[in-house]
Amino acid sequence: MRTSLPKHNTPRTRAISWRARVVLFGLFLIAVAVVFTTNRLLTDRFTENTRNRAELRLVLYSGNLLSELRQNAIVPQLLARDPALISALNTQDYAQSTQRLLSFLEEIGAASLMLLDKDGRAVATTERNRLGENHKQAAYYVDALRSRDTVFKVLQDEAGQYNFTYSRRIDTQNGVLGVIVVAVDLRKYERAWAGISDAVMVTDSEGRIILATEPRWRGLTEGEALAREPASSAIQRAIQATSDWTALPADAYVRGEAVMRVEGRVAFRGWRIASFTTYAAVRDKVNGYLALEIMGFAILLALAFYFLNRKAALRVALFQRESAELRALNARLQREIAERQRVQENLAQAEQTLQQSSKLAVLGEMSAAVSHELNQPLAAMKTYLAGARMLLTRNRPDEALTSFQRIDDLIERMGAITKQLKSYARQSGDTFSPVNMGDAVASALAMMEPQLRQRKITITRTLPDQPVMIMGDRVRVEQVIINLLRNAIDATETVPDAGIDILLAAGETAVLTVRDNGHGIGDFKNLFEPFYTTKQPGDGVGLGLAISSGIVNDLGGRLVARNAPDGGAVFEVQLPILPEETRAAE
């Protein structure tokens, strides 16, 4: 009687079983390689993204600090010329001084304001509990008395916190009357940073920490702070469960934990800002993708086992159990992904809030710009009104009507200036038109006629015979020329034989050169920065060249400056010339 081997023991069955094992083993090797490669690529990618976001946050943080400091830097100079405060110091009647400082506080946005008399006693302050204190030994008082400019000080109090103050002395022809002290509130940024980043700190030029989300860091160097206290409790959770997956490049270590360190520069007295971010967010994102990949390969393996061993009930039950676990894992991953998305939305909302705060800080600069640009028309109107009054008293009404017509033109120009100044706050889509540079020069000289009459200044104009046409806004072009002429007039104030040369040339570009024989340019680095000026207090706010540079850049040109070899300053406005075919089309 013939007997046969069981079906599963035949050579064919054994060959299929061997091939199935090879296929499963190959699939397992592919899964390991894919997971390993994906882990390395995603880790590098998400680490770079996290670093970029940290760098962007540092740019926003440093911009907010710089904006707050610059906004408060001009306050002592303005308050030092306040008539009410000067009168109170002269008469020693301070009954209304504190109330006046309180009225300024909300508008300025400073932490506090304090008025000191010449003996260093606080005679008026927005913090009433400090009224009567003696600050004669304070550094901001002593240095303000020694300097004619505004003095900035960073002082640490008994509680370990740093106070940031601007101070400036108040003096008249009779001598020094007192000192005005403005405290800058930078601690509000510490509170804002604490809710966004793991840890942020700001160091001065000596490497000392003056602002930090961790209070224990203040007054220490970065090395001392990291050795003393971790940047945040979140750092203690950085890469522990998944440290075997890959070796992330650590920028710094806080109590043995790897953190990402990003550093930036604050353009103020050598300050620097740094943040420490854990790799937990990177690891969570990578683990999410890896879990999805592992789940996919697990499903493939489960399906392979199912089709190869569908007759084995035990293996079917095992597959079902594994599927249930994978579904639970998928649900947990979905919840984690949803939570991560909510966190990212909150972060984006916070960053938008910071951007809005930065925009609001620009309003202070725009108000100063409006005052600066309306100064020239107002001065000219005053001169024309005086001339018209004199002509009317001499019974010359026809000539007086000419002055009134010029005043009407100036009013229209002031309206055009206020309309086009909106472009400083946002980039507008104004329509440009062809502008004759020669006509713009003539109009600017007519605008400056009252100032030129008061001084003996030799004006030399060199203009080509043919019109030099550009595409732009004539009011803004004249505004640039007026600012350059006014700077030239101020620069030649102390020169015996004052002279200004105006040269207009046309080639590949239109080049307008304004040269004076004054004292020249001393500081090229800050020449086009807002609020930078070498004039005496009250003569200007340092916005003319900054505004002119912005206008020329909007027109697609360049504004450059240099010193002449034989003395004096030279400013060149380079603008794209209007092609002949475009001019004909217009």
Coordinates of C-alpha atoms in Angstrom, one line a residue:
M1 CA 0.0 0.0 0.0
R2 CA 1.5 3.3 -1.1
T3 CA 1.7 6.2 1.3
S4 CA 2.4 9.8 0.5
L5 CA 4.1 12.5 2.5
P6 CA 1.9 15.2 4.0
K7 CA 1.4 18.1 1.6
H8 CA 3.2 20.5 3.7
N9 CA 6.3 18.3 3.8
T10 CA 6.7 17.9 0.1
P11 CA 9.8 19.4 -1.6
R12 CA 7.6 21.9 -3.4
T13 CA 6.1 23.1 -0.2
R14 CA 9.5 23.4 1.4
A15 CA 10.8 25.4 -1.6
I16 CA 7.8 27.8 -1.3
S17 CA 8.4 28.1 2.4
W18 CA 12.1 28.9 1.8
R19 CA 11.3 31.5 -0.8
A20 CA 8.7 33.1 1.4
R21 CA 11.2 33.4 4.2
V22 CA 13.7 35.0 1.8
V23 CA 11.0 37.5 0.6
L24 CA 10.1 38.3 4.2
F25 CA 13.7 38.7 5.2
G26 CA 14.3 41.0 2.2
L27 CA 11.3 43.0 3.0
F28 CA 12.5 43.4 6.5
L29 CA 15.9 44.6 5.3
I30 CA 14.3 47.1 3.0
A31 CA 12.1 48.4 5.8
V32 CA 15.2 48.8 8.1
A33 CA 17.1 50.7 5.3
V34 CA 14.2 52.9 4.5
V35 CA 13.5 53.8 8.2
F36 CA 17.2 54.5 8.8
T37 CA 17.5 56.7 5.7
T38 CA 14.3 58.5 6.4
N39 CA 15.3 59.1 10.0
R40 CA 18.6 60.7 8.9
L41 CA 17.0 62.9 6.2
L42 CA 14.0 64.0 8.2
T43 CA 16.2 64.7 11.2
D44 CA 18.5 67.0 9.2
R45 CA 15.5 68.7 7.5
F46 CA 13.5 69.4 10.7
T47 CA 16.6 70.5 12.6
E48 CA 17.3 73.1 9.9
N49 CA 13.7 74.2 9.9
T50 CA 13.7 74.6 13.7
R51 CA 17.0 76.5 13.6
N52 CA 15.6 78.8 10.9
R53 CA 12.5 79.6 13.0
A54 CA 14.7 80.3 16.0
E55 CA 16.8 82.7 13.9
L56 CA 13.7 84.4 12.6
R57 CA 12.4 84.8 16.2
L58 CA 15.8 86.3 17.2
V59 CA 15.6 88.8 14.4
L60 CA 12.1 89.8 15.6
Y61 CA 13.3 90.0 19.2
S62 CA 16.3 92.1 18.4
G63 CA 14.2 94.4 16.2
N64 CA 11.8 95.0 19.1
L65 CA 14.6 95.8 21.5
L66 CA 16.2 98.2 19.1
S67 CA 12.9 99.9 18.3
E68 CA 12.1 100.3 22.0
L69 CA 15.6 101.8 22.7
R70 CA 15.6 104.2 19.7
Q71 CA 12.0 105.3 20.5
N72 CA 13.0 106.2 24.1
A73 CA 16.4 107.7 23.1
I74 CA 14.8 110.9 21.7
V75 CA 12.6 111.4 24.8
P76 CA 15.2 113.1 27.1
Q77 CA 16.2 115.5 24.4
L78 CA 12.6 116.6 24.0
L79 CA 11.8 116.8 27.7
A80 CA 15.0 118.8 28.3
R81 CA 13.6 121.6 26.2
D82 CA 10.1 121.5 27.8
P83 CA 9.3 125.0 29.0
A84 CA 7.1 123.9 31.9
L85 CA 9.9 121.7 33.4
I86 CA 12.5 124.4 32.8
S87 CA 10.3 127.0 34.5
A88 CA 9.7 124.6 37.5
L89 CA 13.4 124.2 38.0
N90 CA 14.0 127.9 37.8
T91 CA 11.2 128.8 40.2
Q92 CA 11.6 125.6 42.3
D93 CA 7.8 125.3 42.1
Y94 CA 7.2 121.6 41.4
A95 CA 3.4 121.4 42.2
Q96 CA 2.5 120.5 38.6
S97 CA 5.7 118.8 37.5
T98 CA 4.8 115.3 38.5
Q99 CA 1.4 115.5 36.9
R100 CA 3.0 116.8 33.7
L101 CA 5.4 113.8 33.6
L102 CA 2.5 111.4 34.2
S103 CA 0.7 113.0 31.2
F104 CA 3.8 112.2 29.0
L105 CA 4.2 108.6 30.4
E106 CA 1.4 106.9 28.5
E107 CA 2.1 108.6 25.2
I108 CA 5.9 107.8 25.4
G109 CA 5.6 104.2 26.6
A110 CA 8.6 104.4 28.9
A111 CA 8.8 102.6 32.3
S112 CA 9.1 105.8 34.3
L113 CA 10.1 109.5 34.1
M114 CA 12.0 111.4 36.8
L115 CA 13.1 115.0 37.1
L116 CA 16.2 115.8 39.2
D117 CA 17.3 119.2 40.4
K118 CA 20.9 120.4 40.2
D119 CA 21.5 118.7 43.6
G120 CA 20.3 115.3 42.5
R121 CA 17.0 115.4 44.4
A122 CA 14.0 113.8 42.7
V123 CA 11.6 116.8 42.5
A124 CA 9.1 115.1 40.1
T125 CA 8.6 111.5 39.2
T126 CA 5.9 109.2 37.9
E127 CA 6.8 106.8 40.7
R128 CA 5.5 108.8 43.7
N129 CA 7.3 106.6 46.3
R130 CA 10.6 107.8 44.9
L131 CA 9.8 111.5 45.3
G132 CA 12.4 113.3 47.3
E133 CA 15.1 110.6 46.8
N134 CA 18.7 111.8 46.4
H135 CA 20.4 110.5 43.2
K136 CA 23.5 112.6 43.5
Q137 CA 25.7 109.5 43.4
A138 CA 23.8 107.7 40.7
A139 CA 25.8 107.1 37.5
Y140 CA 23.1 108.3 35.2
Y141 CA 23.1 111.7 37.1
V142 CA 26.8 112.1 37.3
D143 CA 27.5 111.2 33.7
A144 CA 24.6 113.4 32.4
L145 CA 26.1 116.4 34.2
R146 CA 29.4 115.7 32.4
S147 CA 28.0 115.3 28.9
R148 CA 26.1 117.5 26.6
D149 CA 24.4 114.5 25.0
T150 CA 21.9 111.9 26.1
V151 CA 23.6 109.3 28.3
F152 CA 22.5 105.6 28.4
K153 CA 23.1 103.5 31.5
V154 CA 22.5 99.8 32.4
L155 CA 22.5 99.5 36.2
Q156 CA 21.7 96.4 38.4
D157 CA 19.5 96.9 41.4
E158 CA 19.6 95.1 44.7
A159 CA 17.1 92.5 43.5
G160 CA 19.5 91.5 40.7
Q161 CA 17.4 93.0 37.9
Y162 CA 18.8 95.5 35.4
N163 CA 17.4 98.9 34.8
F164 CA 17.9 100.7 31.5
T165 CA 17.9 104.5 31.6
Y166 CA 18.4 107.5 29.3
S167 CA 19.4 110.8 31.1
R168 CA 20.2 114.2 29.8
R169 CA 21.0 117.4 31.7
I170 CA 18.7 120.5 31.5
D171 CA 20.7 123.7 31.1
T172 CA 20.1 127.3 30.1
Q173 CA 22.2 130.3 29.7
N174 CA 22.5 130.6 33.5
G175 CA 23.9 127.1 33.8
V176 CA 22.7 123.6 34.6
L177 CA 19.2 123.4 36.1
G178 CA 18.8 119.6 36.6
V179 CA 18.6 116.2 34.9
I180 CA 15.7 114.4 33.2
V181 CA 15.8 110.6 33.6
V182 CA 13.8 108.2 31.3
A183 CA 13.6 104.5 32.3
V184 CA 13.2 102.1 29.4
D185 CA 10.9 99.1 30.0
L186 CA 12.7 96.1 28.5
R187 CA 11.4 93.5 31.0
K188 CA 8.2 93.2 29.2
Y189 CA 10.1 91.4 26.4
E190 CA 11.4 88.9 28.9
R191 CA 7.8 88.0 29.8
A192 CA 6.8 87.7 26.2
W193 CA 9.8 85.5 25.3
A194 CA 9.1 83.2 28.2
G195 CA 5.9 82.0 26.6
I196 CA 7.4 81.3 23.1
S197 CA 11.0 80.0 23.3
D198 CA 12.7 77.6 25.6
A199 CA 15.2 80.2 26.8
V200 CA 16.4 83.6 25.6
M201 CA 19.1 85.8 26.9
V202 CA 20.7 89.2 25.9
T203 CA 24.3 90.0 26.7
D204 CA 26.1 93.3 26.7
S205 CA 29.4 94.0 25.0
E206 CA 31.3 92.5 28.0
G207 CA 29.4 89.2 27.8
R208 CA 27.3 89.9 30.9
I209 CA 23.6 88.7 30.7
I210 CA 21.3 91.7 31.2
L211 CA 18.0 90.2 30.0
A212 CA 17.0 86.6 30.3
T213 CA 13.9 84.4 30.6
E214 CA 15.6 82.7 33.5
P215 CA 16.0 85.2 36.4
R216 CA 19.0 83.4 37.9
W217 CA 21.1 84.1 34.8
R218 CA 21.2 87.9 35.1
G219 CA 24.6 89.2 35.9
L220 CA 26.4 86.0 34.8
T221 CA 28.3 85.1 31.7
E222 CA 26.8 82.5 29.4
G223 CA 29.2 79.8 30.5
E224 CA 28.4 80.5 34.2
A225 CA 24.7 80.5 33.5
L226 CA 24.6 77.2 31.7
A227 CA 26.7 75.5 34.4
R228 CA 24.4 76.9 37.1
E229 CA 20.9 76.4 35.8
P230 CA 19.2 74.7 32.8
A231 CA 17.7 77.0 30.3
S232 CA 14.2 75.6 30.8
S233 CA 12.5 72.5 32.2
A234 CA 11.8 71.5 28.6
I235 CA 15.5 70.9 28.1
Q236 CA 15.5 68.2 30.7
R237 CA 13.1 66.3 28.4
A238 CA 15.3 66.7 25.3
I239 CA 16.1 63.4 23.4
Q240 CA 16.1 60.7 26.0
A241 CA 13.7 58.0 24.7
T242 CA 15.0 58.3 21.1
S243 CA 18.7 59.1 21.6
D244 CA 19.8 55.8 19.9
W245 CA 18.2 56.7 16.6
T246 CA 20.7 59.3 15.5
A247 CA 23.5 61.5 16.9
L248 CA 22.1 65.1 16.5
P249 CA 24.8 67.8 16.4
A250 CA 24.5 69.6 19.7
D251 CA 25.4 73.3 19.8
A252 CA 25.6 73.4 23.6
Y253 CA 25.0 71.1 26.7
V254 CA 22.9 72.1 29.7
R255 CA 23.4 69.6 32.5
G256 CA 24.4 66.9 30.0
E257 CA 21.4 67.6 27.7
A258 CA 21.9 68.6 24.1
V259 CA 20.3 71.9 23.0
M260 CA 20.3 74.0 19.8
R261 CA 21.9 77.4 20.3
V262 CA 21.1 80.3 18.0
E263 CA 22.8 83.6 18.3
G264 CA 22.1 87.0 16.8
R265 CA 23.3 90.6 17.0
V266 CA 21.4 93.6 18.4
A267 CA 22.6 96.7 16.6
F268 CA 23.1 98.6 19.9
R269 CA 26.3 99.0 21.8
G270 CA 27.6 95.6 21.0
W271 CA 24.7 93.7 22.5
R272 CA 24.0 90.1 21.4
I273 CA 21.0 87.9 21.8
A274 CA 20.9 84.1 22.0
S275 CA 18.2 81.4 22.4
F276 CA 18.4 77.7 23.4
T277 CA 15.9 75.3 21.8
T278 CA 15.5 71.7 22.6
Y279 CA 15.4 68.9 20.0
A280 CA 12.2 67.6 21.4
A281 CA 10.1 69.2 18.7
V282 CA 12.4 67.7 16.0
R283 CA 12.3 64.3 17.6
D284 CA 8.6 64.3 17.8
K285 CA 8.1 65.2 14.2
V286 CA 10.6 62.6 13.0
N287 CA 9.1 59.9 15.2
G288 CA 5.7 60.7 13.8
Y289 CA 6.9 60.0 10.2
L290 CA 8.9 56.9 11.3
A291 CA 5.9 55.5 13.1
L292 CA 3.9 55.9 9.9
E293 CA 6.6 54.1 7.9
I294 CA 6.9 51.4 10.4
M295 CA 3.1 51.0 10.5
G296 CA 3.1 50.7 6.7
F297 CA 5.8 48.1 6.6
A298 CA 4.1 46.3 9.5
I299 CA 0.9 46.1 7.5
L300 CA 2.8 44.7 4.5
L301 CA 4.4 42.1 6.7
A302 CA 1.1 41.3 8.2
L303 CA -0.6 40.9 4.8
A304 CA 2.3 38.7 3.7
F305 CA 1.9 36.5 6.7
Y306 CA -1.9 36.4 6.2
F307 CA -1.7 35.2 2.6
L308 CA 1.1 32.8 3.3
N309 CA -0.4 31.4 6.5
R310 CA -4.1 32.1 6.2
K311 CA -4.9 28.5 7.2
A312 CA -3.2 29.0 10.5
A313 CA -5.7 30.4 13.0
L314 CA -3.1 31.3 15.5
R315 CA -1.3 33.5 13.0
V316 CA -4.6 35.1 11.9
A317 CA -5.3 36.0 15.6
L318 CA -1.8 37.4 15.9
F319 CA -2.3 39.5 12.9
Q320 CA -5.6 40.8 14.2
R321 CA -4.0 41.7 17.5
E322 CA -1.2 43.5 15.7
S323 CA -3.7 45.4 13.6
A324 CA -5.6 46.5 16.7
E325 CA -2.4 47.8 18.2
L326 CA -1.4 49.6 15.0
R327 CA -4.9 51.2 15.0
A328 CA -4.4 52.4 18.5
L329 CA -0.9 53.7 17.6
N330 CA -2.4 55.5 14.6
A331 CA -5.0 57.2 16.8
R332 CA -2.4 58.3 19.3
L333 CA -0.3 59.7 16.4
Q334 CA -3.3 61.5 15.0
R335 CA -3.9 63.1 18.4
E336 CA -0.2 64.1 18.7
I337 CA -0.3 65.6 15.2
A338 CA -3.4 67.6 16.0
E339 CA -1.8 68.8 19.2
R340 CA 1.3 69.8 17.3
Q341 CA -0.7 71.7 14.7
R342 CA -2.4 73.7 17.5
V343 CA 0.9 74.6 19.0
Q344 CA 2.2 75.8 15.6
E345 CA -0.9 77.9 15.1
N346 CA -0.4 79.5 18.5
L347 CA 3.3 80.2 17.6
A348 CA 2.3 81.8 14.3
Q349 CA -0.3 84.0 16.1
A350 CA 2.3 85.1 18.6
E351 CA 4.8 85.9 15.8
Q352 CA 2.1 88.0 14.1
T353 CA 1.5 89.9 17.3
L354 CA 5.3 90.7 17.5
Q355 CA 5.2 91.9 13.9
Q356 CA 2.3 94.2 14.7
S357 CA 4.1 95.6 17.7
S358 CA 7.1 96.4 15.4
K359 CA 4.8 98.2 13.0
L360 CA 3.4 100.3 15.8
A361 CA 6.9 101.3 16.7
V362 CA 7.4 102.8 13.2
L363 CA 4.6 105.3 13.9
G364 CA 6.9 107.3 16.1
E365 CA 9.4 107.6 13.2
M366 CA 6.7 108.6 10.8
S367 CA 5.4 111.4 13.0
A368 CA 8.9 112.8 13.1
A369 CA 9.2 112.5 9.3
V370 CA 6.0 114.4 8.7
S371 CA 7.3 117.2 11.0
H372 CA 10.6 117.3 9.2
E373 CA 9.1 117.4 5.7
L374 CA 6.5 120.1 6.5
N375 CA 9.2 122.3 8.1
Q376 CA 10.4 123.8 4.8
P377 CA 6.9 124.8 3.4
L378 CA 5.9 126.3 6.8
A379 CA 9.1 128.4 6.9
A380 CA 8.6 129.7 3.4
M381 CA 4.9 130.5 4.1
K382 CA 6.0 132.5 7.1
T383 CA 8.4 134.5 5.0
Y384 CA 5.8 135.1 2.2
L385 CA 3.2 136.2 4.8
A386 CA 5.7 138.8 6.2
G387 CA 6.4 140.1 2.8
A388 CA 2.7 140.3 1.9
R389 CA 2.0 142.2 5.1
M390 CA 4.8 144.7 4.3
L391 CA 3.5 145.1 0.7
L392 CA -0.1 145.8 1.9
T393 CA 1.1 148.4 4.3
R394 CA 2.9 150.1 1.4
N395 CA -0.3 150.0 -0.7
R396 CA 1.1 147.5 -3.2
P397 CA -1.7 144.9 -3.4
D398 CA -0.7 143.5 -6.8
E399 CA 2.6 142.4 -5.6
A400 CA 1.0 141.1 -2.4
L401 CA -1.3 138.9 -4.5
T402 CA 1.8 137.2 -5.9
S403 CA 2.9 136.3 -2.4
F404 CA -0.5 134.9 -1.6
Q405 CA -0.4 132.8 -4.8
R406 CA 3.0 131.4 -3.7
I407 CA 1.4 130.6 -0.3
D408 CA -1.4 128.8 -2.1
D409 CA 1.2 126.7 -4.1
L410 CA 2.9 125.8 -0.8
I411 CA -0.3 124.6 0.8
E412 CA -0.9 122.4 -2.3
R413 CA 2.7 121.1 -1.9
M414 CA 2.1 120.3 1.8
G415 CA -1.0 118.3 0.9
A416 CA 1.1 116.4 -1.7
I417 CA 3.8 115.8 0.9
T418 CA 1.4 114.4 3.5
K419 CA -0.2 112.2 0.8
Q420 CA 3.1 110.7 -0.5
L421 CA 4.5 110.2 3.1
K422 CA 2.1 107.3 3.4
S423 CA 4.6 105.3 1.3
Y424 CA 7.0 105.4 4.3
A425 CA 4.6 103.2 6.3
R426 CA 3.7 100.8 3.5
Q427 CA 4.8 100.2 -0.1
S428 CA 2.1 101.8 -2.2
G429 CA 1.4 101.4 -5.9
D430 CA 1.6 105.1 -6.9
T431 CA 1.6 105.8 -10.6
F432 CA 4.8 107.4 -11.9
S433 CA 5.0 109.9 -14.7
P434 CA 7.9 111.5 -16.7
V435 CA 9.7 114.1 -14.7
N436 CA 12.1 116.8 -16.1
M437 CA 15.1 116.9 -13.7
G438 CA 15.9 120.5 -14.8
D439 CA 12.4 121.7 -13.9
A440 CA 12.6 119.8 -10.5
V441 CA 15.9 121.6 -9.7
A442 CA 14.4 125.0 -10.6
S443 CA 11.3 124.3 -8.5
A444 CA 13.4 123.2 -5.5
L445 CA 15.5 126.4 -5.8
A446 CA 12.3 128.5 -5.8
M447 CA 11.2 126.6 -2.7
M448 CA 14.4 127.4 -1.0
E449 CA 14.4 131.1 -2.0
P450 CA 13.5 132.4 1.5
Q451 CA 16.4 130.6 3.1
L452 CA 18.8 131.6 0.3
R453 CA 17.9 135.3 0.7
Q454 CA 18.9 135.2 4.4
R455 CA 22.5 134.0 3.6
K456 CA 25.0 135.1 1.0
I457 CA 25.5 131.8 -0.8
T458 CA 26.8 131.5 -4.3
I459 CA 24.6 129.0 -6.3
T460 CA 26.2 127.6 -9.4
R461 CA 23.9 125.6 -11.7
T462 CA 25.2 123.5 -14.6
L463 CA 22.3 122.0 -16.6
P464 CA 22.4 120.4 -20.1
D465 CA 20.6 122.0 -23.0
Q466 CA 18.3 119.0 -23.6
P467 CA 15.8 118.0 -21.0
V468 CA 16.9 115.1 -18.7
M469 CA 13.7 112.9 -18.2
I470 CA 13.2 110.2 -15.6
M471 CA 10.1 108.2 -14.6
G472 CA 9.0 109.1 -11.1
D473 CA 7.0 111.4 -8.8
R474 CA 8.0 115.1 -9.2
V475 CA 7.0 116.0 -5.7
R476 CA 9.2 113.3 -4.2
V477 CA 12.1 114.2 -6.5
E478 CA 11.8 117.9 -5.5
Q479 CA 11.7 116.7 -1.9
V480 CA 15.1 115.0 -2.3
I481 CA 16.6 118.0 -3.9
I482 CA 15.3 120.3 -1.2
N483 CA 16.7 118.1 1.6
L484 CA 20.2 118.0 -0.1
L485 CA 20.1 121.8 -0.6
R486 CA 19.1 122.3 3.1
N487 CA 22.0 120.1 4.2
A488 CA 24.4 122.1 2.0
I489 CA 23.1 125.4 3.4
D490 CA 23.5 124.1 7.0
A491 CA 27.0 122.7 6.2
T492 CA 28.2 126.1 4.9
E493 CA 26.9 128.1 7.8
T494 CA 30.3 128.8 9.3
V495 CA 32.1 129.2 5.9
P496 CA 33.0 132.8 4.9
D497 CA 32.5 132.4 1.1
A498 CA 29.7 129.8 1.1
G499 CA 29.0 128.2 -2.3
I500 CA 26.9 125.4 -3.6
D501 CA 27.4 123.7 -7.0
I502 CA 24.5 121.9 -8.7
L503 CA 25.4 119.8 -11.7
L504 CA 23.0 117.7 -13.8
A505 CA 24.3 115.2 -16.3
A506 CA 22.7 112.6 -18.5
G507 CA 24.3 109.5 -19.9
E508 CA 23.2 105.9 -19.2
T509 CA 21.7 107.3 -16.0
A510 CA 20.6 110.8 -14.8
V511 CA 23.1 112.1 -12.3
L512 CA 22.3 115.1 -10.1
T513 CA 25.3 116.3 -8.0
V514 CA 25.0 118.7 -5.1
R515 CA 28.4 119.9 -3.7
D516 CA 29.2 122.4 -1.0
N517 CA 32.4 123.9 0.5
G518 CA 31.5 123.2 4.1
H519 CA 33.1 121.0 6.7
G520 CA 32.5 117.7 4.9
I521 CA 31.2 114.4 6.2
G522 CA 32.7 112.9 9.4
D523 CA 30.6 109.6 9.8
F524 CA 29.7 107.7 6.7
K525 CA 28.5 104.6 8.6
N526 CA 25.4 106.3 10.2
L527 CA 24.9 109.0 7.5
F528 CA 21.6 107.6 6.2
E529 CA 20.3 106.2 9.5
P530 CA 17.1 107.8 10.9
F531 CA 17.5 110.3 13.7
Y532 CA 21.3 110.6 13.1
T533 CA 22.3 114.3 12.9
T534 CA 25.3 116.5 13.7
K535 CA 23.1 119.6 14.2
Q536 CA 22.4 121.3 17.5
P537 CA 19.3 120.2 19.4
G538 CA 16.2 121.9 17.9
D539 CA 17.8 122.4 14.4
G540 CA 16.9 119.0 13.0
V541 CA 15.9 115.5 13.9
G542 CA 18.2 113.6 11.4
L543 CA 15.5 112.3 9.0
G544 CA 16.3 114.3 5.8
L545 CA 18.9 112.0 4.3
A546 CA 17.1 108.8 5.5
I547 CA 13.9 109.9 3.8
S548 CA 15.8 111.0 0.7
S549 CA 17.6 107.6 0.5
G550 CA 14.3 105.8 0.8
I551 CA 12.7 107.9 -2.0
V552 CA 15.6 107.4 -4.4
N553 CA 15.6 103.6 -3.7
D554 CA 11.8 103.5 -4.5
L555 CA 12.5 105.2 -7.8
G556 CA 15.1 102.5 -8.7
G557 CA 18.2 104.7 -8.1
R558 CA 21.0 105.3 -5.6
L559 CA 21.9 108.2 -3.3
V560 CA 25.7 108.2 -2.5
A561 CA 27.9 110.6 -0.6
R562 CA 31.6 111.4 -0.4
N563 CA 34.0 114.1 0.6
A564 CA 35.5 116.4 -2.1
P565 CA 39.3 116.4 -2.3
D566 CA 39.5 120.2 -1.7
G567 CA 36.9 120.1 1.2
G568 CA 33.2 120.0 1.4
A569 CA 30.6 117.2 0.9
V570 CA 29.3 115.8 -2.4
F571 CA 25.9 114.1 -2.8
E572 CA 25.0 112.2 -6.0
V573 CA 21.5 111.2 -7.0
Q574 CA 21.6 108.5 -9.7
L575 CA 18.3 107.6 -11.3
P576 CA 17.4 105.5 -14.4
I577 CA 17.0 107.8 -17.4
L578 CA 13.8 107.6 -19.4
P579 CA 14.5 106.0 -22.8
E580 CA 13.6 107.9 -26.0
E581 CA 11.1 105.3 -27.1
T582 CA 9.3 105.4 -23.8
R583 CA 9.4 109.2 -23.8
A584 CA 7.8 109.2 -27.3
A585 CA 5.1 106.8 -26.2
E586 CA 4.3 109.0 -23.2

